[in-house]
Short mmCIF file of C-alpha atoms and ligand atoms in Angstrom, two decimals:
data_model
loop_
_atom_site.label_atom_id
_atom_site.label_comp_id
_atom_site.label_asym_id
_atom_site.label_seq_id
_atom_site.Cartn_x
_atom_site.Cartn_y
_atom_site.Cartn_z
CA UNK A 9 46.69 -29.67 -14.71
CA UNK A 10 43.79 -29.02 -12.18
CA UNK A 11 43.11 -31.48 -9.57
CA UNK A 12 40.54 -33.95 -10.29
CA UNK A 13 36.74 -33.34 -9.44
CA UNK A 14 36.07 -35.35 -6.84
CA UNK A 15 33.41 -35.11 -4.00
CA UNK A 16 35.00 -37.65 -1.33
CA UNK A 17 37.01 -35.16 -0.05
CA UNK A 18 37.93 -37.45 2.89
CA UNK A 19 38.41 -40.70 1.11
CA UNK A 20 35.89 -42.92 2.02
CA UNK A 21 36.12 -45.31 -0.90
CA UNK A 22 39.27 -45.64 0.42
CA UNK A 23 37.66 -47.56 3.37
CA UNK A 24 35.86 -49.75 1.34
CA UNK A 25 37.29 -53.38 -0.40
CA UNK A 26 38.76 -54.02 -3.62
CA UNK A 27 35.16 -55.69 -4.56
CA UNK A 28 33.46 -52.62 -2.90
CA UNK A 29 35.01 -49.90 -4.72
CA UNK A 30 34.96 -52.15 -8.07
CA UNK A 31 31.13 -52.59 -8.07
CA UNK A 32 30.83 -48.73 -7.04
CA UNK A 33 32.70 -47.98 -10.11
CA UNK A 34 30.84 -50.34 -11.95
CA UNK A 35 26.93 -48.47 -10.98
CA UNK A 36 29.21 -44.99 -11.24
CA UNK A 37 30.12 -46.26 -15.11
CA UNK A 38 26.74 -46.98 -15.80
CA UNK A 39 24.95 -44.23 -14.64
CA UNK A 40 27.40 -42.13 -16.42
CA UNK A 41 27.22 -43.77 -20.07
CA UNK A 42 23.62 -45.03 -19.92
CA UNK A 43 21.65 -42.97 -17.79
CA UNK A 44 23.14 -39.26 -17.87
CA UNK A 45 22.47 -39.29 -21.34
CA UNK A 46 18.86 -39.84 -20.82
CA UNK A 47 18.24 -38.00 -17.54
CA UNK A 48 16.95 -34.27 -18.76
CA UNK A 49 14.94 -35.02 -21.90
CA UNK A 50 12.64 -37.71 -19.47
CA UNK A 51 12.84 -35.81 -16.78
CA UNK A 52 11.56 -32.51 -18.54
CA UNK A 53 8.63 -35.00 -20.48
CA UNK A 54 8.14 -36.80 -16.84
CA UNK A 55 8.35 -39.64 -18.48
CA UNK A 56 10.07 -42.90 -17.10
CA UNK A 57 12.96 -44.49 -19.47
CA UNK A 58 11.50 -48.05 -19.58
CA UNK A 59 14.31 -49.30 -21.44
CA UNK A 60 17.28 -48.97 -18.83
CA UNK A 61 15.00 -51.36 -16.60
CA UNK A 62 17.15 -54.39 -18.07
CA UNK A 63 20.23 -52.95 -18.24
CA UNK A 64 19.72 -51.81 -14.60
CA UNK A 65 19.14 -55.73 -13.82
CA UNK A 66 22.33 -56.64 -15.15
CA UNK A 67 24.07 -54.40 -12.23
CA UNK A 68 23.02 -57.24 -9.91
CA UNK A 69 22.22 -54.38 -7.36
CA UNK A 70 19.02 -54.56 -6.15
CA UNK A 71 18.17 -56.28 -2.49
CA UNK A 72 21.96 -55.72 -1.99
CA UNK A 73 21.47 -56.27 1.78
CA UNK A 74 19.00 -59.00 1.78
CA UNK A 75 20.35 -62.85 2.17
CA UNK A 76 18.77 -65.78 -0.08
CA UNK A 77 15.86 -65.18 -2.76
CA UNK A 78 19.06 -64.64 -5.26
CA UNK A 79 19.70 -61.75 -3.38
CA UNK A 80 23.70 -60.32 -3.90
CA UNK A 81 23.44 -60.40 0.51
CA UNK A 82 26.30 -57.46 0.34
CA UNK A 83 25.97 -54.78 3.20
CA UNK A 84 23.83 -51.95 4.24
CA UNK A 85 27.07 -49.91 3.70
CA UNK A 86 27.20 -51.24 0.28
CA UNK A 87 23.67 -50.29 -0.21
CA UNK A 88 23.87 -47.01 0.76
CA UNK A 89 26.98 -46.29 -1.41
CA UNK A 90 25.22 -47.56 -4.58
CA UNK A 91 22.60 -45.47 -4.07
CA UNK A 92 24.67 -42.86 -3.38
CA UNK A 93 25.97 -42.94 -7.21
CA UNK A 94 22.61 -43.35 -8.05
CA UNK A 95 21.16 -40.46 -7.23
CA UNK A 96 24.73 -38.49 -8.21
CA UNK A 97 23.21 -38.72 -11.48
CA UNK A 98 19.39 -38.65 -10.56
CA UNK A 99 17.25 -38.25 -7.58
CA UNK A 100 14.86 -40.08 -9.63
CA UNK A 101 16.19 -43.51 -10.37
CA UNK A 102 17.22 -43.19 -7.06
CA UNK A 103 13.87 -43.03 -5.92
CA UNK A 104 12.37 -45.41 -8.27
CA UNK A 105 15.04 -48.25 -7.04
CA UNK A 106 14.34 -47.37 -3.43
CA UNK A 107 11.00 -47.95 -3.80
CA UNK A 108 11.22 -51.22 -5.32
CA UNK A 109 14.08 -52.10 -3.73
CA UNK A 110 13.90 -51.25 -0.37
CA UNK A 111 10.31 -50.61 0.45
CA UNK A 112 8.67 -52.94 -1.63
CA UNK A 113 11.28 -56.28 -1.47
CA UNK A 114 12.10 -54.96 2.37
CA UNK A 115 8.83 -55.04 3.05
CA UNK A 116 8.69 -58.63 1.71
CA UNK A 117 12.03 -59.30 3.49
CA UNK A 118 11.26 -58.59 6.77
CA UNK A 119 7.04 -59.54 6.94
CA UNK A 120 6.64 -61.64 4.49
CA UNK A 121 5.88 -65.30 4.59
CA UNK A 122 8.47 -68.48 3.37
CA UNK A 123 5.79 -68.81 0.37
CA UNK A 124 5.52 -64.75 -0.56
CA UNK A 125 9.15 -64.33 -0.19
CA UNK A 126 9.98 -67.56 -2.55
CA UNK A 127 7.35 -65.77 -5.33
CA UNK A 128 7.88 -62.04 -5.04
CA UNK A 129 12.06 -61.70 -4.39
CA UNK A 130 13.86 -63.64 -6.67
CA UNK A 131 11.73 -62.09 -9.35
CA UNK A 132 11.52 -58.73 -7.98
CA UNK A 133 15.77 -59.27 -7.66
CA UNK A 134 16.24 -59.51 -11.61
CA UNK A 135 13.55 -56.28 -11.98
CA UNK A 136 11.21 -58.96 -14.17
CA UNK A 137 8.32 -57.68 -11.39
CA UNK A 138 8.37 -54.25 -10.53
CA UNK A 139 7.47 -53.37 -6.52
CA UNK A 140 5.48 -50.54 -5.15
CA UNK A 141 4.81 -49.45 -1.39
CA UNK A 142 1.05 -47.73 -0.56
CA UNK A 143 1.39 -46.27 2.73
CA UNK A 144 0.60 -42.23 2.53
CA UNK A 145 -2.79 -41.25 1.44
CA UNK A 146 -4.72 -37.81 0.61
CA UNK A 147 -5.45 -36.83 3.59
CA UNK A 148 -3.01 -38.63 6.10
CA UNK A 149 0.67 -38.11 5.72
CA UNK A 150 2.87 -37.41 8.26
CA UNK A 151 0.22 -38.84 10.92
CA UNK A 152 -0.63 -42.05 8.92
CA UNK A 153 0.33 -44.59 12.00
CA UNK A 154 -2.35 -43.58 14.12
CA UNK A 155 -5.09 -41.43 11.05
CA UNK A 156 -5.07 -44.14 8.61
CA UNK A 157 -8.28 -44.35 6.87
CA UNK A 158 -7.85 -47.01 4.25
CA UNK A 159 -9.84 -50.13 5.64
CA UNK A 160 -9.52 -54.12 5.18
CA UNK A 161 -11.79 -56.61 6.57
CA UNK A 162 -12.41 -60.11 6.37
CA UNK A 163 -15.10 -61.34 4.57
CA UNK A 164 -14.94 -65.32 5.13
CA UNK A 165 -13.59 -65.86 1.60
CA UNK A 166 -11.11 -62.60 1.45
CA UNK A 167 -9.78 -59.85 2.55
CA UNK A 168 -11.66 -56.80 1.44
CA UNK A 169 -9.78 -53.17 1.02
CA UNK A 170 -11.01 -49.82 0.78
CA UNK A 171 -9.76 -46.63 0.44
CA UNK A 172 -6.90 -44.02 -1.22
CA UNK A 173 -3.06 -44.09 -0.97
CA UNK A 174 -1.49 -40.48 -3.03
CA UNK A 175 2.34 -40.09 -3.99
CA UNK A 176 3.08 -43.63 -4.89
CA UNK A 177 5.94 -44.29 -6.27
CA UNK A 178 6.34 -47.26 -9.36
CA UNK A 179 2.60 -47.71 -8.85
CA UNK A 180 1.74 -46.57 -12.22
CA UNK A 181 3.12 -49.97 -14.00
CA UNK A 182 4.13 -52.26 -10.09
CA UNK A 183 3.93 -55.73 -10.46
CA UNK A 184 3.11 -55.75 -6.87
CA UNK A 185 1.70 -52.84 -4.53
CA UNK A 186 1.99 -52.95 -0.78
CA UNK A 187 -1.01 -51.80 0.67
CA UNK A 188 -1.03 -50.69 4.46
CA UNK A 189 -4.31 -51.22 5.70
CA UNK A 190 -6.46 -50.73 9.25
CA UNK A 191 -8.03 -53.92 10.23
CA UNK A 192 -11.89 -52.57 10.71
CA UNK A 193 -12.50 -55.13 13.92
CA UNK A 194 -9.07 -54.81 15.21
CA UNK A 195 -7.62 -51.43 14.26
CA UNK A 196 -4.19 -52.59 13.51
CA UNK A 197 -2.34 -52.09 10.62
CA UNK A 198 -1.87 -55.01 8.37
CA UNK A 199 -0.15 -55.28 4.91
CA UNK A 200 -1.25 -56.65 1.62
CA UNK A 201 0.68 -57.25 -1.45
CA UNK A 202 -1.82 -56.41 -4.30
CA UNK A 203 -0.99 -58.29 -7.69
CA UNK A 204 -1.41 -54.77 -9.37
CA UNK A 205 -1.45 -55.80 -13.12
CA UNK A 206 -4.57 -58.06 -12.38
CA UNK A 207 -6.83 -57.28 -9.89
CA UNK A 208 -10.10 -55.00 -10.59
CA UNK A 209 -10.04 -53.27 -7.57
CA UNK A 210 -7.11 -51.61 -7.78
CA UNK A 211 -7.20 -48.46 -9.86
CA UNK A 212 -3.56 -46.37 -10.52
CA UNK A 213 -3.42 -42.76 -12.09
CA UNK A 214 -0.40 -41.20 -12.54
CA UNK A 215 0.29 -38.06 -10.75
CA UNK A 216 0.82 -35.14 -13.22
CA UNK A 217 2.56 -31.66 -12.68
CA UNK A 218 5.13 -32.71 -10.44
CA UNK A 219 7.77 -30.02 -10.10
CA UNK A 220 10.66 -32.51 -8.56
CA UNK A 221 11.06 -36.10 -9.01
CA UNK A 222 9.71 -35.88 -12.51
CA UNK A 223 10.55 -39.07 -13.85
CA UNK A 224 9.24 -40.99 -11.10
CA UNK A 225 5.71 -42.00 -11.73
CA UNK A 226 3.76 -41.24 -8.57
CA UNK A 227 0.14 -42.67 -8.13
CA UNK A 228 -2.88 -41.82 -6.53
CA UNK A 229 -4.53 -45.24 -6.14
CA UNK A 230 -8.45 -45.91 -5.56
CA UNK A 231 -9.39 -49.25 -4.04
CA UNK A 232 -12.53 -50.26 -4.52
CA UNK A 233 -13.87 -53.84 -2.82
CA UNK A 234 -10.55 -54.73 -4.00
CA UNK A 235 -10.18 -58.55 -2.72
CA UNK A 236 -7.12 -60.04 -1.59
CA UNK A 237 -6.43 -63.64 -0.64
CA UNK A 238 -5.11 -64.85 2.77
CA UNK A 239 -2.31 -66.10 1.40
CA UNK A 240 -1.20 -62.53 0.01
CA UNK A 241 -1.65 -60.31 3.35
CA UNK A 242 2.08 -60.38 4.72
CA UNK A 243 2.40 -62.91 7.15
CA UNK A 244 4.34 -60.81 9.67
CA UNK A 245 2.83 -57.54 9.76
CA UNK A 246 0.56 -57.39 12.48
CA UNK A 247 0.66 -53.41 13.59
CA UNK A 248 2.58 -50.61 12.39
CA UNK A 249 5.55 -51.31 14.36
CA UNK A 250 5.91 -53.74 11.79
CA UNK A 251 5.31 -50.97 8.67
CA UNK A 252 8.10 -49.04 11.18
CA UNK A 253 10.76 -51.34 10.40
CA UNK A 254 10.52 -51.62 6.76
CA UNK A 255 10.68 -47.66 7.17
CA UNK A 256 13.91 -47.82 9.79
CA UNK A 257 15.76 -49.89 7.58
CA UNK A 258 14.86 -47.46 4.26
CA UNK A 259 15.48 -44.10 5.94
CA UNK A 260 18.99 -44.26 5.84
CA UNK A 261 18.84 -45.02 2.40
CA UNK A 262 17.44 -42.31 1.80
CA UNK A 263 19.63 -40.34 3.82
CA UNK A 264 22.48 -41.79 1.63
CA UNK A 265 19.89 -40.16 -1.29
CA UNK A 266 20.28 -36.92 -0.36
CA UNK A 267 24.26 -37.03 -0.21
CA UNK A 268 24.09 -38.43 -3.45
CA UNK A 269 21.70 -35.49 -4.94
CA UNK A 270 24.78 -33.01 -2.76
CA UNK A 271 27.34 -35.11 -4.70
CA UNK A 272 26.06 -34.64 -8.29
CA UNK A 273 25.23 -30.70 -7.80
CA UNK A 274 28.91 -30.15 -5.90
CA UNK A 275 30.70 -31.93 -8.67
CA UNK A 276 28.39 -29.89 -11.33
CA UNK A 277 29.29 -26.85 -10.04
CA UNK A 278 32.92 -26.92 -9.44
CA UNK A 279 33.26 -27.83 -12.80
CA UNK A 280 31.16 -24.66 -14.22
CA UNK A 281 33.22 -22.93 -11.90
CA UNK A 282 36.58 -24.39 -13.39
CA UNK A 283 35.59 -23.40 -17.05
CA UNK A 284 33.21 -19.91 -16.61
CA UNK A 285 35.51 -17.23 -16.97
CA UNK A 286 33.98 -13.54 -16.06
CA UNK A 287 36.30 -10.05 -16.08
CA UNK A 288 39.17 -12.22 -17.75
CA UNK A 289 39.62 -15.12 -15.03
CA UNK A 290 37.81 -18.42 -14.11
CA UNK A 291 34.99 -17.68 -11.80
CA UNK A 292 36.72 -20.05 -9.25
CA UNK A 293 39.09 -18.44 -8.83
CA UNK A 294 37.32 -15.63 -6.95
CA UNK A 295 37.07 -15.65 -2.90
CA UNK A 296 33.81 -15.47 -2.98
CA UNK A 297 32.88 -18.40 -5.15
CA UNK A 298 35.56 -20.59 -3.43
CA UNK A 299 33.67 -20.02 -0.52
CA UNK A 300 30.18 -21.48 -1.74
CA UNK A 301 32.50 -24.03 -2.85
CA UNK A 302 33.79 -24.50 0.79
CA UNK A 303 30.63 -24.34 2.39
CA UNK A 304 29.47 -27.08 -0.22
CA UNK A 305 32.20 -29.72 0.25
CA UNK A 306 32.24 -29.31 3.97
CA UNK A 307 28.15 -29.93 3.94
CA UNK A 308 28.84 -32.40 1.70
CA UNK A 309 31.84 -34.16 3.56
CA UNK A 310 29.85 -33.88 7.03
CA UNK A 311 27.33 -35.89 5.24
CA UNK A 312 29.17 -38.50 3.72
CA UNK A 313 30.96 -39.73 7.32
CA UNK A 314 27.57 -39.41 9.19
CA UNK A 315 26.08 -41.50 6.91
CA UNK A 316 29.06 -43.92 6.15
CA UNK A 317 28.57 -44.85 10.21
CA UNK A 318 24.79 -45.06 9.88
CA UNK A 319 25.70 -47.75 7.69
CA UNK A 320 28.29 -49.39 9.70
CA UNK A 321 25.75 -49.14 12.48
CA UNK A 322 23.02 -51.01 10.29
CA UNK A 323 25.73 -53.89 9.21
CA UNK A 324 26.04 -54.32 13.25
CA UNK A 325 22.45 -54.81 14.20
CA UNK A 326 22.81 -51.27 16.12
CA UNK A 327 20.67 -48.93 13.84
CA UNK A 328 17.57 -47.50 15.76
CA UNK A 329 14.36 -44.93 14.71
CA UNK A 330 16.09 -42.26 15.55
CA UNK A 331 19.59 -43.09 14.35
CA UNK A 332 17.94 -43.33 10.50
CA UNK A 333 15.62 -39.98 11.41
CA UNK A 334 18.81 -37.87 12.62
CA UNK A 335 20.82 -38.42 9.91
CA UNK A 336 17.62 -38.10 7.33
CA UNK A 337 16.73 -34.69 9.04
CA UNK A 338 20.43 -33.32 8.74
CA UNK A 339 21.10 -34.92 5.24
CA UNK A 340 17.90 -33.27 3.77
CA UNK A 341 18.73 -30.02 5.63
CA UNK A 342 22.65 -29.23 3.71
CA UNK A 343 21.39 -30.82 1.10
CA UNK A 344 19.12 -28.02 0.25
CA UNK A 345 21.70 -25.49 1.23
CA UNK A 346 24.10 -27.60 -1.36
CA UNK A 347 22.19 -27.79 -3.84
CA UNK A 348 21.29 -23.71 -3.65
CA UNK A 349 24.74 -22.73 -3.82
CA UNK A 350 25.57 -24.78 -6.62
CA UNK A 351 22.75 -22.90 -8.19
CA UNK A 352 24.39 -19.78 -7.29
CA UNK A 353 27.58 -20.06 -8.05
CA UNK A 354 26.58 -20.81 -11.88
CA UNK A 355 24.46 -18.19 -12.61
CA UNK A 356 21.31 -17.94 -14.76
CA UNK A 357 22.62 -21.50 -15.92
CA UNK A 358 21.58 -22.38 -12.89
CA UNK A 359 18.22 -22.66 -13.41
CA UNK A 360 18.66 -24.80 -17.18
CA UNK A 361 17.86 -28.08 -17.19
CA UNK A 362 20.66 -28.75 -19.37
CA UNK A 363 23.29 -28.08 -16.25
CA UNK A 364 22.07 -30.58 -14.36
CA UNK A 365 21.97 -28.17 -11.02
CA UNK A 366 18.28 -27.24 -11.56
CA UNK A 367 16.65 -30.89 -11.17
CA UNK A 368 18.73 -31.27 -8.59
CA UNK A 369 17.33 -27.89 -6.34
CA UNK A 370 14.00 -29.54 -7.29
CA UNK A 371 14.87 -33.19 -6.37
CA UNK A 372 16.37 -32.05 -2.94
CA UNK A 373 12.60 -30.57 -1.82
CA UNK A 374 11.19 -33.49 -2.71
CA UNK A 375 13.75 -36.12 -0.48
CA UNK A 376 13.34 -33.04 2.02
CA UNK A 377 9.94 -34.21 2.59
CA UNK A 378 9.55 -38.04 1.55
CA UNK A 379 10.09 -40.97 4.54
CA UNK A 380 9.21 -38.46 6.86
CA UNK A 381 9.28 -35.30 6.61
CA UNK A 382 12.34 -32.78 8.62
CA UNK A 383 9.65 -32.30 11.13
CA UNK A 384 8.43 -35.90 12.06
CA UNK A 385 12.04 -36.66 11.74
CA UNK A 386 13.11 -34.44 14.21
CA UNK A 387 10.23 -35.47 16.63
CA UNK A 388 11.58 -39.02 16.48
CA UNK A 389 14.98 -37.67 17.79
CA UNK A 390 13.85 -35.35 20.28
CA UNK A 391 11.54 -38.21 21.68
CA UNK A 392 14.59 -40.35 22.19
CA UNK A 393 17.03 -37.61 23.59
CA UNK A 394 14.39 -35.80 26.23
CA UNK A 395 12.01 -38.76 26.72
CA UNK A 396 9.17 -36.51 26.01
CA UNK A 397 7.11 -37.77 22.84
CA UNK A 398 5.56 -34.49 20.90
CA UNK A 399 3.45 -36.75 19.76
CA UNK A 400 -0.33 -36.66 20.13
CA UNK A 401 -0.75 -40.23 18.20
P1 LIG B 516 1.70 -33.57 5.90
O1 LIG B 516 1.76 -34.75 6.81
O2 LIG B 516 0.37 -33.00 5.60
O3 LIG B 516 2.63 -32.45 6.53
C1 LIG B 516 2.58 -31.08 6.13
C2 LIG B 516 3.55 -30.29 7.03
O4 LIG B 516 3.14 -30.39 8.40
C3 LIG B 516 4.97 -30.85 6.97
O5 LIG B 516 5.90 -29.79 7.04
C4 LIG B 516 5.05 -31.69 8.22
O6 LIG B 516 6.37 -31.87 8.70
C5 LIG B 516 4.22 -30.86 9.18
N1 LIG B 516 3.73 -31.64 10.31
C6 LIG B 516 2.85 -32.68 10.29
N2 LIG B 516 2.66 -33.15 11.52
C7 LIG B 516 3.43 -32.41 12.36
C8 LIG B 516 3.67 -32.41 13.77
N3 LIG B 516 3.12 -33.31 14.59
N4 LIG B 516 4.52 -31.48 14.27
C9 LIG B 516 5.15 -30.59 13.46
N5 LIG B 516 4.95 -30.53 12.11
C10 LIG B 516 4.11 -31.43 11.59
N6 LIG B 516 4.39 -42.33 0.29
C11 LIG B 516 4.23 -43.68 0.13
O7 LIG B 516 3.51 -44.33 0.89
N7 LIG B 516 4.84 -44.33 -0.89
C12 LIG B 516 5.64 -43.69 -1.79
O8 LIG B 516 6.18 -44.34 -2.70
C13 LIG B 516 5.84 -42.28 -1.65
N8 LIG B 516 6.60 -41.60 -2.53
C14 LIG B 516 6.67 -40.22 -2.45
C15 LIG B 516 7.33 -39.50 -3.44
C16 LIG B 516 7.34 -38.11 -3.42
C17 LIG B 516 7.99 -37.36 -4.52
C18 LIG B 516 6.71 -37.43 -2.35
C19 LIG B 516 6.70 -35.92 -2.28
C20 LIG B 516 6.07 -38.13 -1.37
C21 LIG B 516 6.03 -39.53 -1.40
N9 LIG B 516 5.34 -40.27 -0.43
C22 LIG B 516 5.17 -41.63 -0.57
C23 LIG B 516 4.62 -39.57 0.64
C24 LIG B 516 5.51 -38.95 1.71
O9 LIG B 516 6.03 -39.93 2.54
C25 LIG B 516 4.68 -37.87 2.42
O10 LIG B 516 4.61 -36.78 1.53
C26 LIG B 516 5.25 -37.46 3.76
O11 LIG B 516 5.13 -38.48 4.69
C27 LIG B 516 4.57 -36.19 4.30
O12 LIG B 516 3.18 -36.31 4.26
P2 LIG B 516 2.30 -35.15 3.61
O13 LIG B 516 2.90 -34.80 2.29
O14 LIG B 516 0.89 -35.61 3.61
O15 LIG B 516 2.48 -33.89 4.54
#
């Protein structure tokens, strides 16, 4: 007769339609019966369950927000919630359907041509090709709109790319990688989707030793002379105000992410709490641990309505840079402190895979840092409230 664990304290879903809540229940369903079961053993062997790629297909979910290409052309709200269930489970499927989803297809979406759209979406829609996005390299990261180093020119016949991207996600086994690129005569930024799989000039290894994120396959990638036809540089990319929106639109995604990863550990823990009994009584039932429980589910409620209106924002055409950046910076933030008390509160159990709350500390460092880190986030949203860009690029 205890009350049921539940981390929308404030009843969102109850904002949502009948259709809403029934295909959040429906991702909810299956990431409880056929990914939970999967999560820890992959995620310990950083290995990549292949085989929930199909199943994950049959959700219908991915390009939720885009219109045409056999997109489901649902909301930005109803994006953000299904990733929110997502990652509830794991920061890592998460990750590897924001990637494909929303950086890879939005990139497509919003600078591709009529031609690369028809070829790459409705395919890239039913997960039969797998997307990647190449933007951060070894040595550029945070300042990669104005330091990037990897190269394209023109050589009459082609366009020519050189250079390294580092942490990319999917990359290992994309269909298609988006490579960001400086024009050598014209020093803009220009986009290319590379037909992985085939061409000789792209070159993938898989990033080992990860300590977060484990069953995401990150890649370094080495492009060497690697040629690329006209007709496969994105039409509508022309500078990196154009890479900017694909980012704008994914950033509150991933701020969604991060509420998702709070989600999972609150839920985790109030249960352990529920059931661990120390000095004769349930461990939740102690002041002290009711107040990490507090703390958590007020983090975790703040979250959830800041990012609820993001969405609503998005769905109204209103959503700017610094919109997405504030509520990735404060997301990221409580979602560390979240995810540490949940640690807390259970213990050395804590820190065992098999309790779910350990991947999820990990996880939370790495969407602290990933589409922007809290620091170029922040910059973003101080340039907009004082007028005064920190910015030296
Ligand atoms: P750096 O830029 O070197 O930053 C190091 C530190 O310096 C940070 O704390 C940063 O905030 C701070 N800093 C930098 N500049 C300033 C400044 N001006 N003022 C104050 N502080 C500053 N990239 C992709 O392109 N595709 C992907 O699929 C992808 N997936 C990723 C997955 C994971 C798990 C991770 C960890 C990263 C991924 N990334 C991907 C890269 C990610 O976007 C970068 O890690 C991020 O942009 C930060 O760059 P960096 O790691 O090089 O850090």
């Amino acid at each position: 007769d205890l009350p049921p664990i539940d981390g929308d304290f404030y009843n969102l879903d109850l904002r949502l339609t009948p259709e809403q809540r029934d295909l959040q229940l429906k991702v909810r369903n299956f990431m409880e019966d056929e990914v939970r079961p999967l999560i820890n053993d992959h995620w310990n062997r950083a290995k990549f369950p292949f085989e929930i790629i199909e199943k994950f297909a049959k959700l219908g979910i991915t390009g939720v927000p885009y219109e045409g290409y056999g997109c489901p052309n649902l909301s930005f709200l109803m994006e953000g919630i299904i990733a929110q269930e997502i990652a509830r489970v794991d920061v890592s499927i998460s990750t590897f359907f924001g990637v494909h989803s929303g950086l890879a297809m939005g990139s497509i979406y919003l600078c591709g041509s009529e031609a690369q759209k028809q070829e790459w979406l409705p395919k890239m829609q039913k997960l039969e090709a797998i997307g990647a996005f190449g933007l951060t390299e070894p040595n550029v990261g945070s300042g990669v709109a104005g330091g990037m180093e990897t190269t394209c020119r023109f050589d009459g016949e082609n366009w020519v790319l050189n250079g390294q991207k580092k942490w990319i996600g999917n990359a290992t086994f994309s269909d298609v990688t988006v490579i960001w690129a400086r024009d050598e005569d014209t020093n803009e930024v220009k986009g290319f989707l590379v037909r992985a799989k085939e061409n000789p000039g792209y070159k993938a290894e898989k990033m080992e030793d990860k300590m977060a994120l484990r069953i995401v396959q990150n890649a370094i990638i080495t492009l060497t002379d690697c040629k690329v036809p006209e007709s496969d540089r994105l039409k509508h990319a022309n500078s990196f105000k154009d890479t900017a929106k694909v980012l704008r639109m994914t950033r509150a995604g991933v701020a969604w992410q991060a509420v998702g990863c709070a989600r999972g550990a609150y839920e985790s823990a109030l249960k352990y709490t529920r059931k661990r009994e120390q000095f004769g009584r349930p461990i939740a039932s102690y002041q002290l641990i009711q107040n990490h429980l507090v703390e958590m589910l007020s983090n975790l409620t703040a979250m959830q309505t800041m990012v609820f209106r993001l969405s609503e924002m998005q769905d109204q055409g209103m959503l700017t840079d610094e919109h997405a950046s504030l509520a990735k910076v404060y997301c990221s933030m409580r979602t560390r402190d979240v995810v540490s008390r949940a640690r807390e509160v259970m213990g050395g159990n804590g820190i065992l895979l098999e309790y779910d709350v350990a991947r999820f500390v990990a996880d939370a460092e790495a969407i602290y840092s990933y589409e922007g880190t809290k620091e170029i986030n922040s910059l973003i949203v101080g340039r907009a409230i004082t007028g005064y860009s920190a910015f030296v690029n």
